[in-house]
Amino acid sequence: MNKRLISLTIAACGILSLQAQTLNIAMTGDIMMGTTFPSVMLPANEGRDLFRDAKDILVNADLTLGNLEGTLCDGGRSTKGSGPNSYSFRTPTSYGHLLKEAGFDYLSMANNHANDFGPEGIVSTETVLESQGILFSGIAGRIESAVIERKGLKIGLCAFGHNSYTLKHTDLTTVGRIVDDLVSKCDLVIVSFHGGAEGRTKNHLPQGPESFLGENRGSLRQLAHFCIDHGADVVYGHGPHVVRAMEVYKDRFIAYSLGNFCTPYNVSLTGISGYAPVVEININADGSFIDGQIHSFLQTRGVGPRQDAAGSAAREIRQLSEADIPQSQATIDAQGTIRLKGKR
């Protein structure tokens, strides 16, 4: 039974106030379903097949989260330059329903492509997401956070990025204020961040701050631990366009980068850049981590994520986690199952 049927069944039985003992969360990285700028690059069948292989996982989770890399708009002027590192993403507004049908409940807008078509693009994107009942946050001066109820639990969601128009993750005063506010009024708090240097050579999680193209892309270990120390229960990241390590810290789950998920055009999908995991975790009602599973998908140009029987993404995340965060409270096995150390 999917999450929407569960909600309707609970409401119909008049037991919405009862809290669940556990919550199942699915998380993905970057989503940009196709673009009409600078030329039209859109998938076949109006995108209806993009999420085909991953849909069952996304729809059946209690809560499904991702990062919307770009805009949902039909016009406007690009704010980016014409250099080799300048990309503008403009997905048609008619594609909005695909996100809802794929099961997404919340999407981060705190990234370096949300402003690709200026205020017009931001407003259009927000309008489309609202029309589909999908929550969002992350743009400075607009919506700072969102709250959703699942299985009787009130869940706070917030997102941070490295660009001037986002709620910046390098501004720990702002991060702390928003996380503290959500902790004060919610049962669970989930934080998303867009940060880190980009590219196939940036898969390892460094100590200390990162920079890329002259920008401060954050000290991500510090950020994630700061959020957990302030009461957040789950932290997940994206931005490097490759997967990175995962850890359990103080019984809370952190994913440092989930890489690309559904980016069929104008994003490199060569080698490890094509790894497109869905990470599914189970947590207790108090936010503590129980277990999880890395579902491996691969992308090819114009197609979207497709199931990968070889488990490439899970294997890569396992190796990176063992190398970069040996002190994690969790282990990842060869099948991508995430368990607390000492538990079988």
CSV table of C-alpha atoms in Angstrom, one decimal:
chain,number,residue,atom,x,y,z
A,1,MET,CA,0.0,0.0,0.0
A,2,ASN,CA,1.5,3.4,-1.0
A,3,LYS,CA,1.9,6.4,1.3
A,4,ARG,CA,-1.2,8.2,0.0
A,5,LEU,CA,-3.4,5.2,0.6
A,6,ILE,CA,-1.9,4.7,4.0
A,7,SER,CA,-2.7,8.4,4.9
A,8,LEU,CA,-6.3,8.0,3.6
A,9,THR,CA,-6.8,4.8,5.5
A,10,ILE,CA,-5.5,6.2,8.8
A,11,ALA,CA,-7.7,9.3,8.4
A,12,ALA,CA,-10.8,7.2,7.5
A,13,CYS,CA,-10.3,5.1,10.7
A,14,GLY,CA,-10.0,8.3,12.8
A,15,ILE,CA,-6.6,7.4,14.2
A,16,LEU,CA,-4.5,10.1,12.7
A,17,SER,CA,-3.3,11.2,16.1
A,18,LEU,CA,-1.6,7.8,16.8
A,19,GLN,CA,2.2,8.0,16.2
A,20,ALA,CA,3.9,5.3,14.2
A,21,GLN,CA,6.9,3.5,15.7
A,22,THR,CA,9.0,3.7,12.6
A,23,LEU,CA,9.2,5.8,9.4
A,24,ASN,CA,10.5,4.7,6.0
A,25,ILE,CA,12.3,7.5,4.0
A,26,ALA,CA,13.5,7.4,0.4
A,27,MET,CA,16.1,9.9,-0.8
A,28,THR,CA,17.5,10.8,-4.2
A,29,GLY,CA,20.0,13.2,-5.6
A,30,ASP,CA,19.7,15.7,-8.5
A,31,ILE,CA,16.6,15.8,-10.7
A,32,MET,CA,16.5,17.7,-14.0
A,33,MET,CA,14.0,15.9,-16.3
A,34,GLY,CA,15.0,17.7,-19.5
A,35,THR,CA,15.5,21.2,-20.8
A,36,THR,CA,14.4,23.5,-23.5
A,37,PHE,CA,17.4,25.8,-23.2
A,38,PRO,CA,19.6,26.5,-25.1
A,39,SER,CA,18.0,23.9,-27.4
A,40,VAL,CA,15.2,21.4,-26.8
A,41,MET,CA,16.5,18.3,-25.1
A,42,LEU,CA,13.5,16.3,-23.8
A,43,PRO,CA,13.0,12.6,-23.2
A,44,ALA,CA,10.7,10.4,-25.3
A,45,ASN,CA,7.0,9.9,-24.4
A,46,GLU,CA,6.9,13.3,-22.7
A,47,GLY,CA,9.0,12.0,-19.9
A,48,ARG,CA,6.5,9.4,-18.7
A,49,ASP,CA,9.1,6.6,-18.6
A,50,LEU,CA,11.8,8.6,-16.7
A,51,PHE,CA,11.1,7.2,-13.2
A,52,ARG,CA,9.8,3.8,-14.4
A,53,ASP,CA,12.4,1.5,-12.7
A,54,ALA,CA,12.5,3.4,-9.4
A,55,LYS,CA,8.9,4.3,-9.0
A,56,ASP,CA,7.8,1.4,-6.8
A,57,ILE,CA,10.4,2.4,-4.2
A,58,LEU,CA,9.6,6.1,-4.3
A,59,VAL,CA,5.9,5.8,-4.2
A,60,ASN,CA,5.8,3.2,-1.4
A,61,ALA,CA,8.1,5.0,1.0
A,62,ASP,CA,6.4,6.9,3.8
A,63,LEU,CA,8.3,10.0,2.7
A,64,THR,CA,10.2,10.7,-0.5
A,65,LEU,CA,12.8,13.5,-0.9
A,66,GLY,CA,15.1,14.8,-3.6
A,67,ASN,CA,16.8,17.8,-5.1
A,68,LEU,CA,15.2,19.7,-8.0
A,69,GLU,CA,18.2,20.8,-10.1
A,70,GLY,CA,16.9,23.6,-12.2
A,71,THR,CA,13.6,25.3,-12.9
A,72,LEU,CA,10.1,24.3,-14.0
A,73,CYS,CA,9.2,27.2,-16.4
A,74,ASP,CA,8.4,27.9,-20.0
A,75,GLY,CA,10.0,31.3,-20.6
A,76,GLY,CA,12.3,33.8,-19.1
A,77,ARG,CA,15.9,34.8,-19.8
A,78,SER,CA,18.9,32.8,-18.6
A,79,THR,CA,20.9,34.4,-15.8
A,80,LYS,CA,24.0,32.3,-16.7
A,81,GLY,CA,26.9,33.3,-18.9
A,82,SER,CA,28.0,31.5,-22.1
A,83,GLY,CA,31.3,30.0,-20.8
A,84,PRO,CA,32.1,26.3,-20.7
A,85,ASN,CA,31.0,26.0,-17.1
A,86,SER,CA,27.7,27.8,-17.6
A,87,TYR,CA,24.5,25.7,-17.8
A,88,SER,CA,20.9,26.8,-17.6
A,89,PHE,CA,18.2,24.2,-17.0
A,90,ARG,CA,14.6,24.9,-18.0
A,91,THR,CA,12.2,22.0,-17.7
A,92,PRO,CA,8.6,22.5,-19.1
A,93,THR,CA,6.0,23.2,-16.5
A,94,SER,CA,4.0,20.4,-18.1
A,95,TYR,CA,6.5,17.9,-16.5
A,96,GLY,CA,5.5,18.8,-13.0
A,97,HIS,CA,3.0,15.9,-12.7
A,98,LEU,CA,5.8,13.4,-13.3
A,99,LEU,CA,7.3,14.3,-9.9
A,100,LYS,CA,4.1,13.8,-8.1
A,101,GLU,CA,3.4,10.6,-9.9
A,102,ALA,CA,6.9,9.4,-9.0
A,103,GLY,CA,6.0,9.9,-5.3
A,104,PHE,CA,8.1,12.9,-4.4
A,105,ASP,CA,6.8,14.7,-1.2
A,106,TYR,CA,9.5,17.4,-0.9
A,107,LEU,CA,12.2,18.8,-3.2
A,108,SER,CA,15.1,21.1,-2.3
A,109,MET,CA,15.4,24.3,-4.3
A,110,ALA,CA,18.6,25.4,-2.6
A,111,ASN,CA,21.0,24.7,-5.5
A,112,ASN,CA,23.0,26.5,-8.1
A,113,HIS,CA,20.3,26.1,-10.8
A,114,ALA,CA,17.2,27.3,-9.1
A,115,ASN,CA,17.9,30.8,-10.3
A,116,ASP,CA,18.8,29.9,-13.9
A,117,PHE,CA,15.9,32.0,-15.1
A,118,GLY,CA,15.7,34.5,-12.3
A,119,PRO,CA,12.8,35.4,-10.2
A,120,GLU,CA,10.4,34.4,-13.0
A,121,GLY,CA,11.8,30.9,-13.0
A,122,ILE,CA,11.7,30.6,-9.2
A,123,VAL,CA,8.1,31.7,-8.9
A,124,SER,CA,7.1,29.4,-11.8
A,125,THR,CA,8.9,26.4,-10.2
A,126,GLU,CA,7.2,27.1,-6.8
A,127,THR,CA,3.8,27.5,-8.5
A,128,VAL,CA,4.2,24.1,-10.3
A,129,LEU,CA,5.3,22.3,-7.2
A,130,GLU,CA,2.4,23.8,-5.2
A,131,SER,CA,-0.1,22.7,-7.8
A,132,GLN,CA,1.2,19.1,-7.4
A,133,GLY,CA,1.1,19.2,-3.7
A,134,ILE,CA,4.9,18.9,-3.4
A,135,LEU,CA,6.6,20.8,-0.6
A,136,PHE,CA,9.8,22.7,-1.1
A,137,SER,CA,12.2,25.3,0.5
A,138,GLY,CA,15.7,26.7,0.3
A,139,ILE,CA,15.5,30.1,-1.5
A,140,ALA,CA,16.5,33.1,0.7
A,141,GLY,CA,13.6,35.5,1.5
A,142,ARG,CA,11.0,33.0,0.4
A,143,ILE,CA,10.0,29.7,2.0
A,144,GLU,CA,12.6,28.7,4.7
A,145,SER,CA,11.2,25.3,5.7
A,146,ALA,CA,8.2,23.0,5.3
A,147,VAL,CA,6.3,20.7,7.7
A,148,ILE,CA,4.6,17.5,6.7
A,149,GLU,CA,2.7,14.9,8.7
A,150,ARG,CA,3.2,11.2,8.1
A,151,LYS,CA,1.8,8.3,10.3
A,152,GLY,CA,1.0,10.8,13.0
A,153,LEU,CA,4.5,12.3,13.1
A,154,LYS,CA,5.1,15.9,12.3
A,155,ILE,CA,8.3,16.2,10.2
A,156,GLY,CA,10.2,19.4,9.5
A,157,LEU,CA,12.2,19.8,6.3
A,158,CYS,CA,14.7,22.4,5.3
A,159,ALA,CA,17.4,22.9,2.6
A,160,PHE,CA,20.6,24.9,2.3
A,161,GLY,CA,22.9,25.7,-0.6
A,162,HIS,CA,26.1,27.6,-1.5
A,163,ASN,CA,24.7,30.4,-3.8
A,164,SER,CA,23.8,33.9,-2.7
A,165,TYR,CA,20.1,33.5,-3.4
A,166,THR,CA,19.9,30.3,-1.3
A,167,LEU,CA,19.7,29.8,2.4
A,168,LYS,CA,23.5,29.3,2.7
A,169,HIS,CA,24.9,26.3,4.5
A,170,THR,CA,28.1,28.3,5.3
A,171,ASP,CA,26.0,30.6,7.4
A,172,LEU,CA,25.7,28.4,10.5
A,173,THR,CA,23.8,31.1,12.4
A,174,THR,CA,21.0,30.8,9.8
A,175,VAL,CA,21.2,27.0,9.7
A,176,GLY,CA,21.0,26.8,13.4
A,177,ARG,CA,18.1,29.1,13.7
A,178,ILE,CA,16.0,27.2,11.1
A,179,VAL,CA,16.9,23.8,12.4
A,180,ASP,CA,16.2,24.9,16.0
A,181,ASP,CA,12.8,26.3,15.0
A,182,LEU,CA,11.8,23.0,13.4
A,183,VAL,CA,13.1,20.9,16.3
A,184,SER,CA,11.0,23.0,18.6
A,185,LYS,CA,7.7,22.2,16.8
A,186,CYS,CA,8.3,18.9,15.0
A,187,ASP,CA,8.8,15.2,16.0
A,188,LEU,CA,11.5,14.7,13.3
A,189,VAL,CA,13.7,17.1,11.3
A,190,ILE,CA,15.4,16.4,8.0
A,191,VAL,CA,18.0,18.6,6.5
A,192,SER,CA,19.1,18.8,2.8
A,193,PHE,CA,22.2,20.5,1.5
A,194,HIS,CA,23.7,21.2,-1.9
A,195,GLY,CA,27.5,21.5,-1.5
A,196,GLY,CA,30.9,20.2,-2.3
A,197,ALA,CA,33.2,20.4,-5.3
A,198,GLU,CA,32.0,18.8,-8.5
A,199,GLY,CA,33.2,16.1,-10.8
A,200,ARG,CA,34.4,12.5,-11.0
A,201,THR,CA,37.5,13.3,-9.1
A,202,LYS,CA,35.5,14.7,-6.1
A,203,ASN,CA,33.9,11.5,-4.8
A,204,HIS,CA,36.0,11.4,-1.6
A,205,LEU,CA,34.8,13.5,1.3
A,206,PRO,CA,37.6,15.8,2.4
A,207,GLN,CA,38.3,17.2,5.8
A,208,GLY,CA,37.6,20.9,6.1
A,209,PRO,CA,36.1,23.3,3.5
A,210,GLU,CA,35.8,22.8,-0.2
A,211,SER,CA,35.9,25.3,-3.0
A,212,PHE,CA,35.0,25.0,-6.7
A,213,LEU,CA,35.0,27.6,-9.5
A,214,GLY,CA,36.0,30.2,-6.9
A,215,GLU,CA,33.0,29.5,-4.6
A,216,ASN,CA,33.0,28.3,-1.0
A,217,ARG,CA,31.2,25.0,-1.3
A,218,GLY,CA,31.2,24.3,2.5
A,219,SER,CA,32.8,22.2,5.2
A,220,LEU,CA,30.3,19.4,4.9
A,221,ARG,CA,31.3,17.1,7.7
A,222,GLN,CA,31.1,20.1,10.0
A,223,LEU,CA,27.7,21.1,8.6
A,224,ALA,CA,26.1,17.7,8.9
A,225,HIS,CA,27.4,17.2,12.4
A,226,PHE,CA,26.3,20.7,13.4
A,227,CYS,CA,22.7,19.9,12.2
A,228,ILE,CA,22.6,16.6,14.1
A,229,ASP,CA,24.0,18.3,17.2
A,230,HIS,CA,21.2,20.9,16.9
A,231,GLY,CA,18.6,18.1,16.9
A,232,ALA,CA,18.2,17.1,13.2
A,233,ASP,CA,17.5,13.4,12.6
A,234,VAL,CA,18.5,12.9,9.0
A,235,VAL,CA,20.9,14.9,6.8
A,236,TYR,CA,21.3,14.2,3.1
A,237,GLY,CA,23.4,16.0,0.5
A,238,HIS,CA,23.9,16.4,-3.2
A,239,GLY,CA,25.9,18.7,-5.5
A,240,PRO,CA,29.1,17.0,-6.5
A,241,HIS,CA,27.3,15.0,-9.3
A,242,VAL,CA,28.8,11.8,-7.9
A,243,VAL,CA,28.0,9.8,-4.8
A,244,ARG,CA,29.9,10.2,-1.6
A,245,ALA,CA,30.2,8.4,1.8
A,246,MET,CA,27.4,7.8,4.3
A,247,GLU,CA,27.6,7.6,8.0
A,248,VAL,CA,25.6,7.1,11.2
A,249,TYR,CA,26.6,9.8,13.7
A,250,LYS,CA,25.0,9.9,17.2
A,251,ASP,CA,22.5,7.3,15.9
A,252,ARG,CA,21.4,9.7,13.1
A,253,PHE,CA,21.8,9.0,9.3
A,254,ILE,CA,23.9,11.2,7.0
A,255,ALA,CA,24.4,10.9,3.2
A,256,TYR,CA,27.1,13.3,2.0
A,257,SER,CA,26.1,13.1,-1.7
A,258,LEU,CA,23.5,11.1,-3.5
A,259,GLY,CA,24.9,12.2,-6.9
A,260,ASN,CA,22.7,12.5,-10.0
A,261,PHE,CA,19.4,10.7,-10.0
A,262,CYS,CA,17.3,11.8,-13.1
A,263,THR,CA,19.4,14.1,-15.2
A,264,PRO,CA,19.1,12.8,-18.8
A,265,TYR,CA,20.6,15.8,-20.6
A,266,ASN,CA,23.4,18.3,-20.2
A,267,VAL,CA,24.9,16.5,-17.2
A,268,SER,CA,27.8,14.2,-17.6
A,269,LEU,CA,26.8,10.5,-17.0
A,270,THR,CA,30.1,9.0,-17.8
A,271,GLY,CA,31.5,6.4,-15.4
A,272,ILE,CA,30.6,7.0,-11.7
A,273,SER,CA,28.7,10.2,-12.7
A,274,GLY,CA,26.0,7.8,-14.1
A,275,TYR,CA,25.4,6.1,-10.7
A,276,ALA,CA,21.9,7.1,-9.6
A,277,PRO,CA,21.0,5.6,-6.2
A,278,VAL,CA,17.8,5.7,-4.3
A,279,VAL,CA,18.7,5.4,-0.5
A,280,GLU,CA,15.9,4.0,1.6
A,281,ILE,CA,16.2,4.2,5.4
A,282,ASN,CA,14.1,3.2,8.4
A,283,ILE,CA,14.2,5.3,11.5
A,284,ASN,CA,12.5,5.2,14.8
A,285,ALA,CA,9.9,7.7,15.9
A,286,ASP,CA,12.7,9.4,17.9
A,287,GLY,CA,14.8,9.8,14.8
A,288,SER,CA,17.4,7.1,15.6
A,289,PHE,CA,18.6,5.0,12.7
A,290,ILE,CA,17.4,1.4,12.3
A,291,ASP,CA,18.7,0.2,9.0
A,292,GLY,CA,18.7,1.1,5.3
A,293,GLN,CA,19.2,-0.1,1.7
A,294,ILE,CA,21.1,1.5,-1.2
A,295,HIS,CA,19.2,0.7,-4.4
A,296,SER,CA,21.5,1.0,-7.4
A,297,PHE,CA,20.4,2.6,-10.7
A,298,LEU,CA,22.4,3.7,-13.7
A,299,GLN,CA,21.7,6.6,-16.1
A,300,THR,CA,22.2,6.9,-19.8
A,301,ARG,CA,21.5,10.0,-21.9
A,302,GLY,CA,17.9,10.7,-22.5
A,303,VAL,CA,16.6,7.7,-20.5
A,304,GLY,CA,16.6,8.3,-16.7
A,305,PRO,CA,17.6,5.9,-13.9
A,306,ARG,CA,17.5,2.2,-14.8
A,307,GLN,CA,17.9,-0.7,-12.4
A,308,ASP,CA,21.5,-1.9,-12.1
A,309,ALA,CA,21.8,-5.6,-11.3
A,310,ALA,CA,25.6,-5.1,-10.7
A,311,GLY,CA,24.9,-2.8,-7.8
A,312,SER,CA,27.5,-0.2,-8.9
A,313,ALA,CA,26.2,2.7,-6.8
A,314,ALA,CA,26.0,0.6,-3.6
A,315,ARG,CA,29.5,-0.7,-4.2
A,316,GLU,CA,30.9,2.8,-4.7
A,317,ILE,CA,29.2,4.2,-1.6
A,318,ARG,CA,30.4,1.2,0.5
A,319,GLN,CA,34.0,1.7,-0.6
A,320,LEU,CA,33.9,5.5,0.0
A,321,SER,CA,32.2,5.1,3.4
A,322,GLU,CA,34.8,2.6,4.6
A,323,ALA,CA,37.7,4.8,3.3
A,324,ASP,CA,36.4,8.3,4.4
A,325,ILE,CA,34.4,7.6,7.6
A,326,PRO,CA,35.7,4.4,9.3
A,327,GLN,CA,34.4,5.7,12.6
A,328,SER,CA,30.7,5.5,11.4
A,329,GLN,CA,28.3,3.7,13.6
A,330,ALA,CA,27.1,1.8,10.5
A,331,THR,CA,28.4,-0.7,7.9
A,332,ILE,CA,27.3,-1.3,4.3
A,333,ASP,CA,27.5,-4.8,2.9
A,334,ALA,CA,28.1,-6.0,-0.6
A,335,GLN,CA,24.3,-5.9,-1.4
A,336,GLY,CA,24.0,-2.2,-0.2
A,337,THR,CA,22.3,-3.0,3.1
A,338,ILE,CA,23.1,-0.5,5.8
A,339,ARG,CA,23.2,-1.8,9.4
A,340,LEU,CA,24.4,-0.5,12.7
A,341,LYS,CA,27.7,-2.1,13.7
A,342,GLY,CA,27.2,-5.2,15.8
A,343,LYS,CA,23.8,-5.9,14.3
A,344,ARG,CA,22.9,-8.6,11.8
